[in-house]
Coordinates of C-alpha atoms in Angstrom, one line a residue:
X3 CA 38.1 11.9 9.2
X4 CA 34.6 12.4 10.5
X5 CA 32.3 11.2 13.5
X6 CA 28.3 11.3 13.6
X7 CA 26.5 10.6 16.7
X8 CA 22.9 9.6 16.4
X9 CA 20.1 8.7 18.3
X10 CA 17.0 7.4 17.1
X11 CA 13.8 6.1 19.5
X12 CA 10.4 4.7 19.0
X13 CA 7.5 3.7 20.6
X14 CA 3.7 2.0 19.7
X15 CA 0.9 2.0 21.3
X16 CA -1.6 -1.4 20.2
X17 CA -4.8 -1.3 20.7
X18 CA -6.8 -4.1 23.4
X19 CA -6.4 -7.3 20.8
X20 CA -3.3 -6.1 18.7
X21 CA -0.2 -7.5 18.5
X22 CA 1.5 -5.5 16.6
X23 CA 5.6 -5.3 16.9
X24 CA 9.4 -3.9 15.8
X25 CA 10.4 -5.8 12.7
X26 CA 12.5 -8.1 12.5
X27 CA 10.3 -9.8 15.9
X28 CA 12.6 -10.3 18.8
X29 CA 9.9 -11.9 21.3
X30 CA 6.4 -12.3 21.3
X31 CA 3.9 -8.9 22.1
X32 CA 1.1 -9.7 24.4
X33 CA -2.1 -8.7 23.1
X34 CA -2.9 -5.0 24.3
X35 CA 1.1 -4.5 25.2
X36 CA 2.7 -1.3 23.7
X37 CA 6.4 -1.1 23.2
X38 CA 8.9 1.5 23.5
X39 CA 12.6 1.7 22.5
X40 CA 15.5 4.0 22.1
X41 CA 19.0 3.7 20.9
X42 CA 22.6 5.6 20.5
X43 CA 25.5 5.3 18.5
X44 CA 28.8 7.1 17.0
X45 CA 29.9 5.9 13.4
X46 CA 33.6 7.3 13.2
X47 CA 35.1 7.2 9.3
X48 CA 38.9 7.7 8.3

């Protein structure tokens, strides 16, 4: 048996006319907009 916990975050930073986004999309970026994110999780095995 064996447990892993992880945690993983991101963020980016677009310039004034970029649109740039997380793949896959989940919703539109607004021009200029930078996105952040973070996540947490525990994988257990037996």
């Amino acid at each position: 048996k064996t447990a892993d916990l992880y945690m993983s975050a991101y963020g980016m930073n677009n310039d004034r006319s970029a649109t740039y986004a997380l793949f896959p999309p989940v919703g539109r970026v607004a021009p200029g907009a930078s996105t952040k994110g973070f996540g947490f999780g525990l994988l257990y095995t037996f």
